[in-house]
Amino acid sequence: MDNIRVDPYESVPKYHQLYTILRRRVEEKHWSPHEAIPSERDLEIQYDVSRTTVRKALDMLVSDGFLYRAHGRGTFVARPKLRQSLQLLASFTDDMRMRGFKPDQKILSLGRVEPSAHMRQRLELPAEASSVIRVERLRYADGDPIALHTAYLALTPEQEITRAELTAQGSLYQLLEQKFNLIVAEADQTIDAIVASEREAALLQVPVGNPLLFVVRTTWSHRRRPMELVEMRYRADSYSLTIHMTR
Amino acid sequence: MDNIRVDPYESVPKYHQLYTILRRRVEEKHWSPHEAIPSERDLEIQYDVSRTTVRKALDMLVSDGFLYRAHGRGTFVARPKLRQSLQLLASFTDDMRMRGFKPDQKILSLGRVEPSAHMRQRLELPAEASSVIRVERLRYADGDPIALHTAYLALTPEQEITRAELTAQGSLYQLLEQKFNLIVAEADQTIDAIVASEREAALLQVPVGNPLLFVVRTTWSHRRRPMELVEMRYRADSYSLTIHMTR
DNA sequence: CAGTGGTCTAGACCACCGG
DNA sequence: CGGTGGTCTAGACCACTGT
């Protein structure tokens, strides 16, 4: 039995309601992996929406990796996926919570610095911009230090951030959204392997020379302005990136 | 002037033709970054297709990172993207060519081995499967060794691969497609940092203890059967992963 | 306000797959 | 062959943006 229905008076679009309904069904294992779900014409009738709306919902479920389609055969439940840490562009805070750890942080430094030429270019700073905000934070999972993050923010001199605000909010991205309406829309990342320097080793509590994942990310706001350049150094023994790819 | 038209008699879908036309325009800088392209209604008339078809083409261009939309304002050209090496699930061969290097390889070993319990699980091997094919290859870019790949293939005893075939073809994925109709459809990857062991250091021509990117990938065929488990070790000084993310 | 993208409908025909 | 997903149309109305 299911009495979940798509409600035409909801402000949420119908295709999104249907997406949520079907996604829950998959996650609650109402169907088994590789089992066929009802056909698009069945769903059309069952939820009293057009086939276009059904297909929009299914498109999203396919691109999110919950379903796959086979022309002439049907639409099927995908194998359960491992939680992926990249792609969705989560903050460290959210990433840790999804992985089941309690996130914490220590702000090592916060202040304005003069941007390098490279930074000016990456952040598309205007010539008159004489400073960016630099935030260095040590980040913890369940009390253990696992990453060192150094962020450079393209903010005007009027746009300030205090330690107290960042400590209270926890997530830098959420703070930037609340204070300045800067919403992260996209990012480029490069991923490298490095070995820990003396300072990094001391902060992350690993021996000098231990491997670290080194991630450099540039983020753009929804207005398509560069907002942040951040270097992240992760202890390789307690953190790895997971990615799902589809062709 | 443009006399490029969507041809209704082509076997390629109209939305895909339009996708190609517009993508070329963007790549050839017919419009500047952040410049608005014609509205959906304009494109509808200009190419004599329905708005649904226009939107399907635009959806693809947005998800591929060529355009972005702003409700009530228009559709805009995205900033030029850096070539991304992940996501599209390219073979090493294609990846190198896209990066502008000449790929090469040396097959270090090729033969059947008994799968470990872990491997049986990851490759969903039936109980009677007593062996998998193991291929160990050193991979070069412009003549320099940059990666060590160890692949385990879930193939039946009848499905064999020879050194000659793999050498001739170059790409393992292409060989699997041609010989066994195994087409890579999706993959899970974990990315770690490690330091080079003595053997790895010797093969990759770096000092022992140098950092390496360690990528473990499971691939599934279009029929959703696991086909490969592969461990890839990259010299961090000459290779890094790049990823683009959208929210 | 006019113009943009966002949602949605009710249909149609095609291409592919399995029995 | 019947049933599936894939493509496509011509329209409608809503929500948001800038002037």
Short mmCIF file of C-alpha atoms (C1' of nucleotides) in Angstrom, two decimals:
data_model
loop_
_atom_site.label_atom_id
_atom_site.label_comp_id
_atom_site.label_asym_id
_atom_site.label_seq_id
_atom_site.Cartn_x
_atom_site.Cartn_y
_atom_site.Cartn_z
CA MET A 1 0.00 0.00 0.00
CA ASP A 2 1.03 3.50 -0.63
CA ASN A 3 -1.09 6.55 -0.16
CA ILE A 4 1.67 8.98 -1.03
CA ARG A 5 0.45 11.23 -3.78
CA VAL A 6 1.75 14.08 -5.83
CA ASP A 7 -0.01 17.20 -4.59
CA PRO A 8 -0.69 19.79 -7.30
CA TYR A 9 -1.15 22.55 -4.70
CA GLU A 10 2.28 22.08 -3.18
CA SER A 11 4.86 24.73 -4.00
CA VAL A 12 7.36 21.96 -4.69
CA PRO A 13 7.23 20.96 -8.37
CA LYS A 14 5.45 17.72 -9.16
CA TYR A 15 8.53 16.14 -10.71
CA HIS A 16 10.41 16.86 -7.52
CA GLN A 17 7.69 15.35 -5.35
CA LEU A 18 7.74 12.23 -7.49
CA TYR A 19 11.54 12.17 -7.33
CA THR A 20 11.36 12.21 -3.53
CA ILE A 21 8.69 9.50 -3.40
CA LEU A 22 10.59 7.16 -5.70
CA ARG A 23 13.94 7.91 -4.13
CA ARG A 24 12.56 6.99 -0.71
CA ARG A 25 11.18 3.75 -2.15
CA VAL A 26 14.60 2.85 -3.48
CA GLU A 27 16.40 3.80 -0.28
CA GLU A 28 13.92 1.86 1.84
CA LYS A 29 14.47 -1.13 -0.41
CA HIS A 30 10.88 -1.34 -1.54
CA TRP A 31 12.47 -2.78 -4.70
CA SER A 32 15.63 -4.87 -4.95
CA PRO A 33 18.71 -3.87 -6.93
CA HIS A 34 18.27 -4.64 -10.65
CA GLU A 35 14.52 -5.05 -10.18
CA ALA A 36 12.33 -3.19 -12.68
CA ILE A 37 10.23 -0.34 -11.33
CA PRO A 38 6.81 0.36 -12.90
CA SER A 39 6.89 1.61 -16.49
CA GLU A 40 6.65 5.30 -17.28
CA ARG A 41 3.05 4.85 -18.47
CA ASP A 42 2.15 3.10 -15.20
CA LEU A 43 3.68 5.88 -13.12
CA GLU A 44 1.85 8.43 -15.26
CA ILE A 45 -1.48 6.87 -14.28
CA GLN A 46 -0.56 5.98 -10.72
CA TYR A 47 0.49 9.52 -9.80
CA ASP A 48 -1.81 11.37 -12.22
CA VAL A 49 0.90 13.38 -13.92
CA SER A 50 2.03 13.61 -17.52
CA ARG A 51 4.71 11.35 -18.92
CA THR A 52 7.01 14.38 -19.30
CA THR A 53 6.83 14.90 -15.55
CA VAL A 54 7.48 11.23 -14.88
CA ARG A 55 10.51 11.31 -17.16
CA LYS A 56 11.88 14.44 -15.51
CA ALA A 57 11.75 12.71 -12.12
CA LEU A 58 13.34 9.55 -13.54
CA ASP A 59 16.04 11.60 -15.30
CA MET A 60 17.06 13.02 -11.94
CA LEU A 61 17.04 9.62 -10.25
CA VAL A 62 19.20 8.22 -13.05
CA SER A 63 21.70 11.05 -12.90
CA ASP A 64 21.85 10.69 -9.12
CA GLY A 65 22.66 7.01 -9.57
CA PHE A 66 19.52 5.50 -8.03
CA LEU A 67 18.11 4.05 -11.24
CA TYR A 68 19.27 3.06 -14.68
CA ARG A 69 17.34 2.63 -17.90
CA ALA A 70 17.52 0.05 -20.68
CA HIS A 71 15.81 0.89 -23.93
CA GLY A 72 13.03 -1.56 -24.70
CA ARG A 73 13.41 -3.36 -21.36
CA GLY A 74 12.54 -0.97 -18.58
CA THR A 75 13.85 1.14 -15.73
CA PHE A 76 15.77 -0.60 -12.97
CA VAL A 77 17.04 -0.01 -9.46
CA ALA A 78 20.81 0.53 -9.36
CA ARG A 79 23.05 -1.29 -6.92
CA PRO A 80 23.41 0.59 -3.63
CA LYS A 81 26.04 3.29 -3.98
CA LEU A 82 28.78 4.14 -1.57
CA ARG A 83 28.33 7.60 -0.15
CA GLN A 84 30.35 9.90 -2.28
CA SER A 85 32.26 12.71 -0.68
CA LEU A 86 32.93 14.82 -3.74
CA GLN A 87 30.53 15.86 -6.48
CA LEU A 88 27.90 17.38 -4.29
CA LEU A 89 30.28 20.11 -3.20
CA ALA A 90 29.61 19.71 0.48
CA SER A 91 31.30 21.73 3.18
CA PHE A 92 33.71 19.89 5.47
CA THR A 93 31.08 20.13 8.19
CA ASP A 94 28.43 18.40 6.10
CA ASP A 95 30.91 15.93 4.64
CA MET A 96 31.92 14.77 8.11
CA ARG A 97 28.33 14.49 9.31
CA MET A 98 27.44 12.37 6.28
CA ARG A 99 30.36 10.10 7.07
CA GLY A 100 29.10 9.78 10.62
CA PHE A 101 31.75 11.83 12.41
CA LYS A 102 31.43 14.84 14.65
CA PRO A 103 33.18 17.77 12.97
CA ASP A 104 35.12 20.38 14.90
CA GLN A 105 37.68 23.05 14.09
CA LYS A 106 40.36 25.28 15.53
CA ILE A 107 40.99 28.61 13.85
CA LEU A 108 44.76 28.96 13.61
CA SER A 109 44.72 32.40 12.03
CA LEU A 110 42.33 34.86 10.47
CA GLY A 111 43.23 38.15 8.86
CA ARG A 112 43.90 40.10 5.70
CA VAL A 113 46.93 39.42 3.52
CA GLU A 114 48.18 40.82 0.25
CA PRO A 115 47.22 38.53 -2.62
CA SER A 116 49.91 37.00 -4.80
CA ALA A 117 49.79 37.47 -8.57
CA HIS A 118 48.58 33.89 -8.96
CA MET A 119 45.82 34.50 -6.46
CA ARG A 120 44.77 37.73 -8.18
CA GLN A 121 44.34 35.81 -11.36
CA ARG A 122 42.47 32.86 -9.89
CA LEU A 123 40.14 35.08 -7.88
CA GLU A 124 39.80 37.61 -10.72
CA LEU A 125 40.57 40.43 -8.32
CA PRO A 126 40.22 44.02 -9.57
CA ALA A 127 43.45 46.00 -9.68
CA GLU A 128 42.42 48.14 -6.71
CA ALA A 129 41.85 45.13 -4.45
CA SER A 130 44.79 45.23 -2.06
CA SER A 131 43.88 42.40 0.29
CA VAL A 132 42.04 39.12 0.70
CA ILE A 133 40.95 37.37 3.87
CA ARG A 134 43.05 34.37 4.85
CA VAL A 135 41.62 31.76 7.20
CA GLU A 136 43.70 28.87 8.42
CA ARG A 137 41.87 26.14 10.23
CA LEU A 138 42.67 22.76 11.68
CA ARG A 139 39.75 20.43 11.25
CA TYR A 140 38.76 17.49 13.40
CA ALA A 141 36.63 14.38 13.05
CA ASP A 142 35.52 12.91 16.38
CA GLY A 143 38.27 14.90 18.06
CA ASP A 144 41.12 13.78 15.81
CA PRO A 145 42.87 16.32 13.58
CA ILE A 146 42.50 15.18 10.00
CA ALA A 147 42.88 18.24 7.80
CA LEU A 148 44.54 21.62 7.50
CA HIS A 149 42.54 24.13 5.45
CA THR A 150 43.87 27.46 4.22
CA ALA A 151 41.22 29.58 2.54
CA TYR A 152 41.59 32.88 0.70
CA LEU A 153 38.38 34.84 0.32
CA ALA A 154 37.70 37.53 -2.27
CA LEU A 155 35.89 39.97 0.02
CA THR A 156 35.94 43.77 -0.08
CA PRO A 157 37.42 45.69 2.88
CA GLU A 158 33.87 46.35 4.11
CA GLN A 159 33.05 42.65 4.17
CA GLU A 160 34.58 41.38 7.37
CA ILE A 161 34.50 38.08 9.21
CA THR A 162 35.30 37.59 12.87
CA ARG A 163 36.58 34.58 14.73
CA ALA A 164 33.48 34.60 16.89
CA GLU A 165 31.14 34.39 13.88
CA LEU A 166 33.07 31.57 12.29
CA THR A 167 33.32 29.65 15.54
CA ALA A 168 29.60 30.05 16.15
CA GLN A 169 28.60 29.02 12.64
CA GLY A 170 31.15 26.24 12.14
CA SER A 171 30.78 26.17 8.38
CA LEU A 172 32.50 28.92 6.38
CA TYR A 173 30.20 28.36 3.41
CA GLN A 174 27.12 28.81 5.54
CA LEU A 175 28.55 31.95 7.07
CA LEU A 176 29.31 33.44 3.64
CA GLU A 177 25.78 32.62 2.54
CA GLN A 178 24.13 34.18 5.56
CA LYS A 179 26.27 37.32 5.76
CA PHE A 180 26.95 38.14 2.12
CA ASN A 181 24.48 36.01 0.15
CA LEU A 182 27.43 34.21 -1.44
CA ILE A 183 26.17 30.78 -2.42
CA VAL A 184 28.62 28.22 -3.74
CA ALA A 185 27.50 27.15 -7.21
CA GLU A 186 30.51 25.43 -8.72
CA ALA A 187 34.13 24.56 -8.12
CA ASP A 188 37.27 23.30 -9.81
CA GLN A 189 39.51 20.97 -7.84
CA THR A 190 42.93 19.51 -8.38
CA ILE A 191 43.98 16.54 -6.28
CA ASP A 192 47.60 15.74 -5.52
CA ALA A 193 49.66 13.64 -3.16
CA ILE A 194 52.33 15.27 -0.98
CA VAL A 195 54.35 14.36 2.10
CA ALA A 196 53.93 16.17 5.40
CA SER A 197 56.32 19.02 6.21
CA GLU A 198 57.43 19.58 9.80
CA ARG A 199 54.71 22.08 10.52
CA GLU A 200 51.97 20.03 8.84
CA ALA A 201 53.12 16.90 10.65
CA ALA A 202 53.03 18.64 14.01
CA LEU A 203 49.55 20.05 13.46
CA LEU A 204 48.08 16.85 12.05
CA GLN A 205 49.92 14.66 14.58
CA VAL A 206 51.59 12.39 12.06
CA PRO A 207 55.30 11.70 11.40
CA VAL A 208 57.14 14.00 9.01
CA GLY A 209 57.10 12.46 5.55
CA ASN A 210 53.69 10.82 5.91
CA PRO A 211 51.52 11.05 2.81
CA LEU A 212 48.83 13.72 2.62
CA LEU A 213 46.08 14.34 0.09
CA PHE A 214 46.49 17.88 -1.21
CA VAL A 215 43.38 19.41 -2.71
CA VAL A 216 43.24 22.89 -4.21
CA ARG A 217 39.77 24.23 -4.87
CA THR A 218 38.48 27.40 -6.51
CA THR A 219 34.82 28.11 -5.86
CA TRP A 220 32.39 30.33 -7.73
CA SER A 221 29.23 31.87 -6.37
CA HIS A 222 25.84 31.51 -8.02
CA ARG A 223 26.53 34.91 -9.58
CA ARG A 224 29.55 33.29 -11.20
CA ARG A 225 32.11 35.40 -9.38
CA PRO A 226 35.14 33.60 -7.89
CA MET A 227 34.71 33.62 -4.13
CA GLU A 228 37.32 31.37 -2.61
CA LEU A 229 40.64 29.69 -3.21
CA VAL A 230 41.35 27.00 -0.65
CA GLU A 231 44.17 24.57 -0.05
CA MET A 232 43.24 21.46 1.90
CA ARG A 233 45.71 18.96 3.30
CA TYR A 234 44.22 15.70 4.52
CA ARG A 235 45.82 12.91 6.53
CA ALA A 236 45.81 10.03 4.07
CA ASP A 237 45.54 7.47 6.87
CA SER A 238 42.17 8.77 7.99
CA TYR A 239 40.60 10.32 4.92
CA SER A 240 40.10 9.37 1.31
CA LEU A 241 37.99 10.81 -1.45
CA THR A 242 35.28 8.74 -3.05
CA ILE A 243 33.79 9.48 -6.43
CA HIS A 244 31.10 7.90 -8.53
CA MET A 245 31.26 8.26 -12.30
CA THR A 246 28.80 7.53 -15.07
CA ARG A 247 29.35 7.64 -18.76
CA MET B 1 25.55 34.38 -40.78
CA ASP B 2 24.95 30.83 -39.89
CA ASN B 3 23.46 28.30 -42.22
CA ILE B 4 23.79 25.42 -39.80
CA ARG B 5 20.37 23.87 -39.41
CA VAL B 6 18.78 21.06 -37.48
CA ASP B 7 18.02 18.35 -40.02
CA PRO B 8 14.85 16.36 -39.26
CA TYR B 9 15.97 13.52 -41.53
CA GLU B 10 19.22 12.93 -39.67
CA SER B 11 19.35 9.84 -37.48
CA VAL B 12 20.90 11.97 -34.74
CA PRO B 13 18.17 13.40 -32.48
CA LYS B 14 17.36 17.07 -33.02
CA TYR B 15 18.26 18.03 -29.46
CA HIS B 16 21.66 16.47 -29.98
CA GLN B 17 22.21 18.32 -33.25
CA LEU B 18 21.31 21.56 -31.52
CA TYR B 19 23.60 20.66 -28.62
CA THR B 20 26.48 20.19 -31.05
CA ILE B 21 25.75 23.43 -32.90
CA LEU B 22 25.60 25.50 -29.73
CA ARG B 23 28.54 23.76 -28.13
CA ARG B 24 30.67 24.56 -31.15
CA ARG B 25 29.56 28.20 -30.98
CA VAL B 26 30.67 28.37 -27.36
CA GLU B 27 33.97 26.61 -28.00
CA GLU B 28 34.71 28.82 -30.96
CA LYS B 29 34.00 31.86 -28.78
CA HIS B 30 31.13 33.09 -30.92
CA TRP B 31 29.90 34.45 -27.58
CA SER B 32 32.03 35.70 -24.69
CA PRO B 33 31.94 34.21 -21.18
CA HIS B 34 28.97 35.53 -19.20
CA GLU B 35 27.33 36.81 -22.39
CA ALA B 36 23.66 35.89 -22.83
CA ILE B 37 22.82 33.50 -25.66
CA PRO B 38 19.48 33.87 -27.50
CA SER B 39 16.40 33.11 -25.44
CA GLU B 40 14.72 29.72 -25.62
CA ARG B 41 11.87 31.20 -27.68
CA ASP B 42 14.37 32.70 -30.13
CA LEU B 43 16.18 29.39 -30.54
CA GLU B 44 12.83 27.66 -31.01
CA ILE B 45 12.10 29.86 -34.03
CA GLN B 46 15.64 30.05 -35.33
CA TYR B 47 16.08 26.26 -35.51
CA ASP B 48 12.43 25.35 -36.10
CA VAL B 49 12.13 22.96 -33.19
CA SER B 50 9.87 22.91 -30.16
CA ARG B 51 10.82 24.59 -26.92
CA THR B 52 11.08 21.16 -25.25
CA THR B 53 13.80 20.24 -27.72
CA VAL B 54 15.61 23.52 -27.16
CA ARG B 55 15.49 22.97 -23.40
CA LYS B 56 16.79 19.42 -23.70
CA ALA B 57 19.82 20.68 -25.62
CA LEU B 58 20.36 23.50 -23.13
CA ASP B 59 20.01 21.08 -20.20
CA MET B 60 22.87 19.05 -21.59
CA LEU B 61 25.03 22.11 -22.20
CA VAL B 62 24.40 23.26 -18.63
CA SER B 63 25.21 19.91 -17.11
CA ASP B 64 28.37 19.74 -19.22
CA GLY B 65 29.40 23.11 -17.86
CA PHE B 66 29.22 25.16 -21.07
CA LEU B 67 26.25 27.31 -20.06
CA TYR B 68 24.42 28.40 -16.95
CA ARG B 69 20.91 29.71 -16.48
CA ALA B 70 19.48 32.49 -14.36
CA HIS B 71 15.73 32.51 -13.83
CA GLY B 72 14.19 35.65 -15.28
CA ARG B 73 17.47 36.88 -16.75
CA GLY B 74 18.59 34.45 -19.42
CA THR B 75 21.04 31.71 -20.35
CA PHE B 76 24.73 32.58 -20.29
CA VAL B 77 28.06 31.24 -21.46
CA ALA B 78 30.10 29.78 -18.62
CA ARG B 79 33.73 30.67 -18.10
CA PRO B 80 36.10 28.37 -20.00
CA LYS B 81 36.61 25.15 -18.03
CA LEU B 82 39.87 23.40 -17.36
CA ARG B 83 40.01 19.98 -18.93
CA GLN B 84 38.78 17.55 -16.37
CA SER B 85 40.40 14.16 -16.16
CA LEU B 86 37.84 12.39 -14.05
CA GLN B 87 34.07 12.33 -14.47
CA LEU B 88 33.99 11.24 -18.04
CA LEU B 89 35.51 7.90 -17.17
CA ALA B 90 38.17 8.01 -19.83
CA SER B 91 40.77 5.32 -20.35
CA PHE B 92 44.38 6.20 -19.55
CA THR B 93 45.03 6.28 -23.28
CA ASP B 94 42.32 8.86 -23.95
CA ASP B 95 43.14 10.79 -20.79
CA MET B 96 46.74 11.24 -21.90
CA ARG B 97 45.79 12.24 -25.42
CA MET B 98 43.40 14.86 -24.08
CA ARG B 99 46.18 16.23 -21.91
CA GLY B 100 48.39 16.42 -24.98
CA PHE B 101 50.79 13.58 -24.18
CA LYS B 102 51.68 10.49 -26.17
CA PRO B 103 50.59 7.45 -24.14
CA ASP B 104 52.55 4.23 -24.06
CA GLN B 105 52.69 1.13 -21.88
CA LYS B 106 54.79 -1.84 -20.89
CA ILE B 107 52.98 -5.00 -19.82
CA LEU B 108 54.78 -6.23 -16.71
CA SER B 109 52.66 -9.34 -16.25
CA LEU B 110 49.47 -10.90 -17.56
CA GLY B 111 47.90 -14.09 -16.30
CA ARG B 112 45.29 -15.75 -14.14
CA VAL B 113 45.39 -15.57 -10.36
CA GLU B 114 43.13 -16.84 -7.61
CA PRO B 115 40.87 -14.02 -6.39
CA SER B 116 41.00 -12.96 -2.76
CA ALA B 117 37.81 -12.92 -0.70
CA HIS B 118 37.70 -9.15 -0.96
CA MET B 119 38.02 -9.35 -4.72
CA ARG B 120 35.29 -12.00 -4.95
CA GLN B 121 32.97 -9.65 -3.18
CA ARG B 122 33.83 -6.53 -5.16
CA LEU B 123 33.60 -8.35 -8.49
CA GLU B 124 30.52 -10.34 -7.41
CA LEU B 125 32.20 -13.54 -8.56
CA PRO B 126 30.14 -16.75 -8.55
CA ALA B 127 31.37 -19.46 -6.17
CA GLU B 128 32.66 -21.60 -9.03
CA ALA B 129 34.86 -18.84 -10.41
CA SER B 130 38.36 -19.95 -9.52
CA SER B 131 40.41 -17.30 -11.27
CA VAL B 132 40.52 -13.75 -12.54
CA ILE B 133 42.87 -12.18 -15.06
CA ARG B 134 45.52 -9.94 -13.59
CA VAL B 135 47.24 -7.35 -15.78
CA GLU B 136 50.06 -5.25 -14.47
CA ARG B 137 51.16 -2.37 -16.66
CA LEU B 138 53.59 0.49 -16.44
CA ARG B 139 52.21 3.51 -18.22
CA TYR B 140 54.07 6.29 -19.90
CA ALA B 141 53.39 9.84 -21.02
CA ASP B 142 55.78 11.12 -23.68
CA GLY B 143 58.16 8.32 -22.72
CA ASP B 144 58.21 8.98 -18.97
CA PRO B 145 56.79 6.38 -16.59
CA ILE B 146 54.00 8.02 -14.63
CA ALA B 147 51.70 5.26 -13.43
CA LEU B 148 51.55 1.64 -12.34
CA HIS B 149 48.21 -0.04 -13.06
CA THR B 150 47.15 -3.41 -11.68
CA ALA B 151 43.83 -4.59 -13.07
CA TYR B 152 41.78 -7.63 -12.11
CA LEU B 153 39.22 -8.67 -14.70
CA ALA B 154 36.12 -10.77 -14.05
CA LEU B 155 36.35 -12.97 -17.15
CA THR B 156 35.41 -16.61 -17.55
CA PRO B 157 38.12 -19.20 -18.36
CA GLU B 158 36.98 -19.11 -22.00
CA GLN B 159 37.46 -15.35 -22.21
CA GLU B 160 41.17 -14.89 -22.72
CA ILE B 161 43.39 -11.94 -23.46
CA THR B 162 46.87 -12.10 -24.92
CA ARG B 163 49.80 -9.74 -24.60
CA ALA B 164 49.79 -9.29 -28.36
CA GLU B 165 46.16 -8.15 -28.40
CA LEU B 166 46.64 -5.71 -25.57
CA THR B 167 49.83 -4.32 -27.05
CA ALA B 168 48.17 -3.87 -30.43
CA GLN B 169 45.07 -2.20 -29.03
CA GLY B 170 46.74 -0.09 -26.35
CA SER B 171 43.55 0.54 -24.39
CA LEU B 172 42.25 -2.28 -22.20
CA TYR B 173 38.75 -0.81 -22.20
CA GLN B 174 38.63 -0.76 -25.97
CA LEU B 175 39.87 -4.33 -26.14
CA LEU B 176 37.20 -5.52 -23.70
CA GLU B 177 34.57 -3.73 -25.75
CA GLN B 178 35.69 -5.21 -29.05
CA LYS B 179 36.27 -8.76 -27.86
CA PHE B 180 33.55 -9.27 -25.28
CA ASN B 181 31.13 -6.38 -25.80
CA LEU B 182 31.93 -5.17 -22.28
CA ILE B 183 31.29 -1.42 -22.27
CA VAL B 184 32.21 0.59 -19.20
CA ALA B 185 29.08 2.32 -17.91
CA GLU B 186 29.94 3.41 -14.39
CA ALA B 187 32.64 3.29 -11.76
CA ASP B 188 33.34 3.93 -8.11
CA GLN B 189 36.71 5.38 -7.18
CA THR B 190 38.53 6.01 -3.96
CA ILE B 191 41.51 8.35 -3.99
CA ASP B 192 44.32 8.14 -1.45
CA ALA B 193 47.85 9.37 -0.96
CA ILE B 194 50.65 6.88 -0.31
CA VAL B 195 54.45 6.88 -0.40
CA ALA B 196 56.40 4.83 -2.93
CA SER B 197 57.69 1.40 -1.85
CA GLU B 198 61.02 0.16 -3.16
CA ARG B 199 59.47 -1.69 -6.08
CA GLU B 200 57.12 1.17 -6.99
CA ALA B 201 59.96 3.66 -6.75
CA ALA B 202 62.18 1.61 -9.04
CA LEU B 203 59.46 1.17 -11.67
CA LEU B 204 58.32 4.78 -11.60
CA GLN B 205 61.86 6.12 -11.35
CA VAL B 206 61.35 8.21 -8.24
CA PRO B 207 63.04 8.04 -4.82
CA VAL B 208 61.59 5.66 -2.23
CA GLY B 209 59.20 7.59 0.00
CA ASN B 210 58.00 9.95 -2.73
CA PRO B 211 54.27 10.66 -2.65
CA LEU B 212 51.97 8.76 -5.03
CA LEU B 213 48.29 9.17 -5.81
CA PHE B 214 46.62 5.82 -5.16
CA VAL B 215 43.33 5.31 -6.95
CA VAL B 216 41.21 2.16 -6.61
CA ARG B 217 38.44 1.82 -9.16
CA THR B 218 35.65 -0.70 -9.61
CA THR B 219 33.96 -0.56 -13.00
CA TRP B 220 30.58 -1.88 -14.10
CA SER B 221 29.54 -2.74 -17.63
CA HIS B 222 26.42 -1.38 -19.31
CA ARG B 223 24.75 -4.62 -18.27
CA ARG B 224 25.53 -3.60 -14.70
CA ARG B 225 27.90 -6.49 -14.01
CA PRO B 226 31.18 -5.67 -12.26
CA MET B 227 33.93 -6.06 -14.82
CA GLU B 228 37.14 -4.72 -13.35
CA LEU B 229 38.90 -3.86 -10.14
CA VAL B 230 41.99 -1.76 -10.75
CA GLU B 231 44.63 -0.19 -8.55
CA MET B 232 46.41 2.79 -10.04
CA ARG B 233 49.50 4.41 -8.59
CA TYR B 234 50.45 7.77 -10.08
CA ARG B 235 53.62 9.80 -9.64
CA ALA B 236 52.35 12.88 -7.84
CA ASP B 237 55.05 15.05 -9.38
CA SER B 238 53.78 14.49 -12.89
CA TYR B 239 50.09 13.75 -12.54
CA SER B 240 47.17 15.26 -10.68
CA LEU B 241 43.45 14.71 -10.90
CA THR B 242 41.17 17.55 -11.85
CA ILE B 243 37.47 17.64 -11.12
CA HIS B 244 34.70 20.08 -11.81
CA MET B 245 31.71 20.17 -9.51
CA THR B 246 28.32 21.84 -9.74
CA ARG B 247 25.66 22.08 -7.12
"C1'" DC C 1 5.43 46.00 -17.62
"C1'" DA C 2 7.66 42.80 -21.10
"C1'" DG C 3 10.84 39.16 -21.41
"C1'" DT C 4 13.18 35.46 -19.38
"C1'" DG C 5 13.50 30.66 -17.66
"C1'" DG C 6 10.54 26.87 -14.95
"C1'" DT C 7 6.73 23.67 -14.90
"C1'" DC C 8 3.25 20.88 -17.03
"C1'" DT C 9 -0.07 18.76 -20.26
"C1'" DA C 10 -1.98 15.32 -23.81
"C1'" DG C 11 -0.90 13.64 -27.26
"C1'" DA C 12 2.06 11.32 -31.29
"C1'" DC C 13 5.43 8.33 -33.49
"C1'" DC C 14 9.93 5.84 -33.41
"C1'" DA C 15 13.45 2.27 -31.83
"C1'" DC C 16 14.39 -1.53 -29.26
"C1'" DC C 17 13.58 -5.89 -26.73
"C1'" DG C 18 11.71 -10.17 -25.38
"C1'" DG C 19 8.59 -13.92 -25.94
"C1'" DC D 1 3.70 -8.99 -31.49
"C1'" DG D 2 2.97 -5.93 -27.28
"C1'" DG D 3 5.41 -3.33 -24.04
"C1'" DT D 4 9.30 -0.62 -22.96
"C1'" DG D 5 12.02 3.68 -23.16
"C1'" DG D 6 13.43 7.73 -26.64
"C1'" DT D 7 12.10 11.72 -29.27
"C1'" DC D 8 9.13 15.55 -30.40
"C1'" DT D 9 5.25 18.83 -30.82
"C1'" DA D 10 2.22 23.05 -29.76
"C1'" DG D 11 0.52 24.86 -26.54
"C1'" DA D 12 -0.43 26.83 -21.54
"C1'" DC D 13 0.51 29.10 -17.21
"C1'" DC D 14 3.75 30.34 -13.35
"C1'" DA D 15 7.86 32.74 -11.12
"C1'" DC D 16 11.40 35.76 -11.45
"C1'" DT D 17 14.14 39.82 -13.24
"C1'" DG D 18 15.07 44.33 -14.77
"C1'" DT D 19 13.34 48.86 -16.32
#
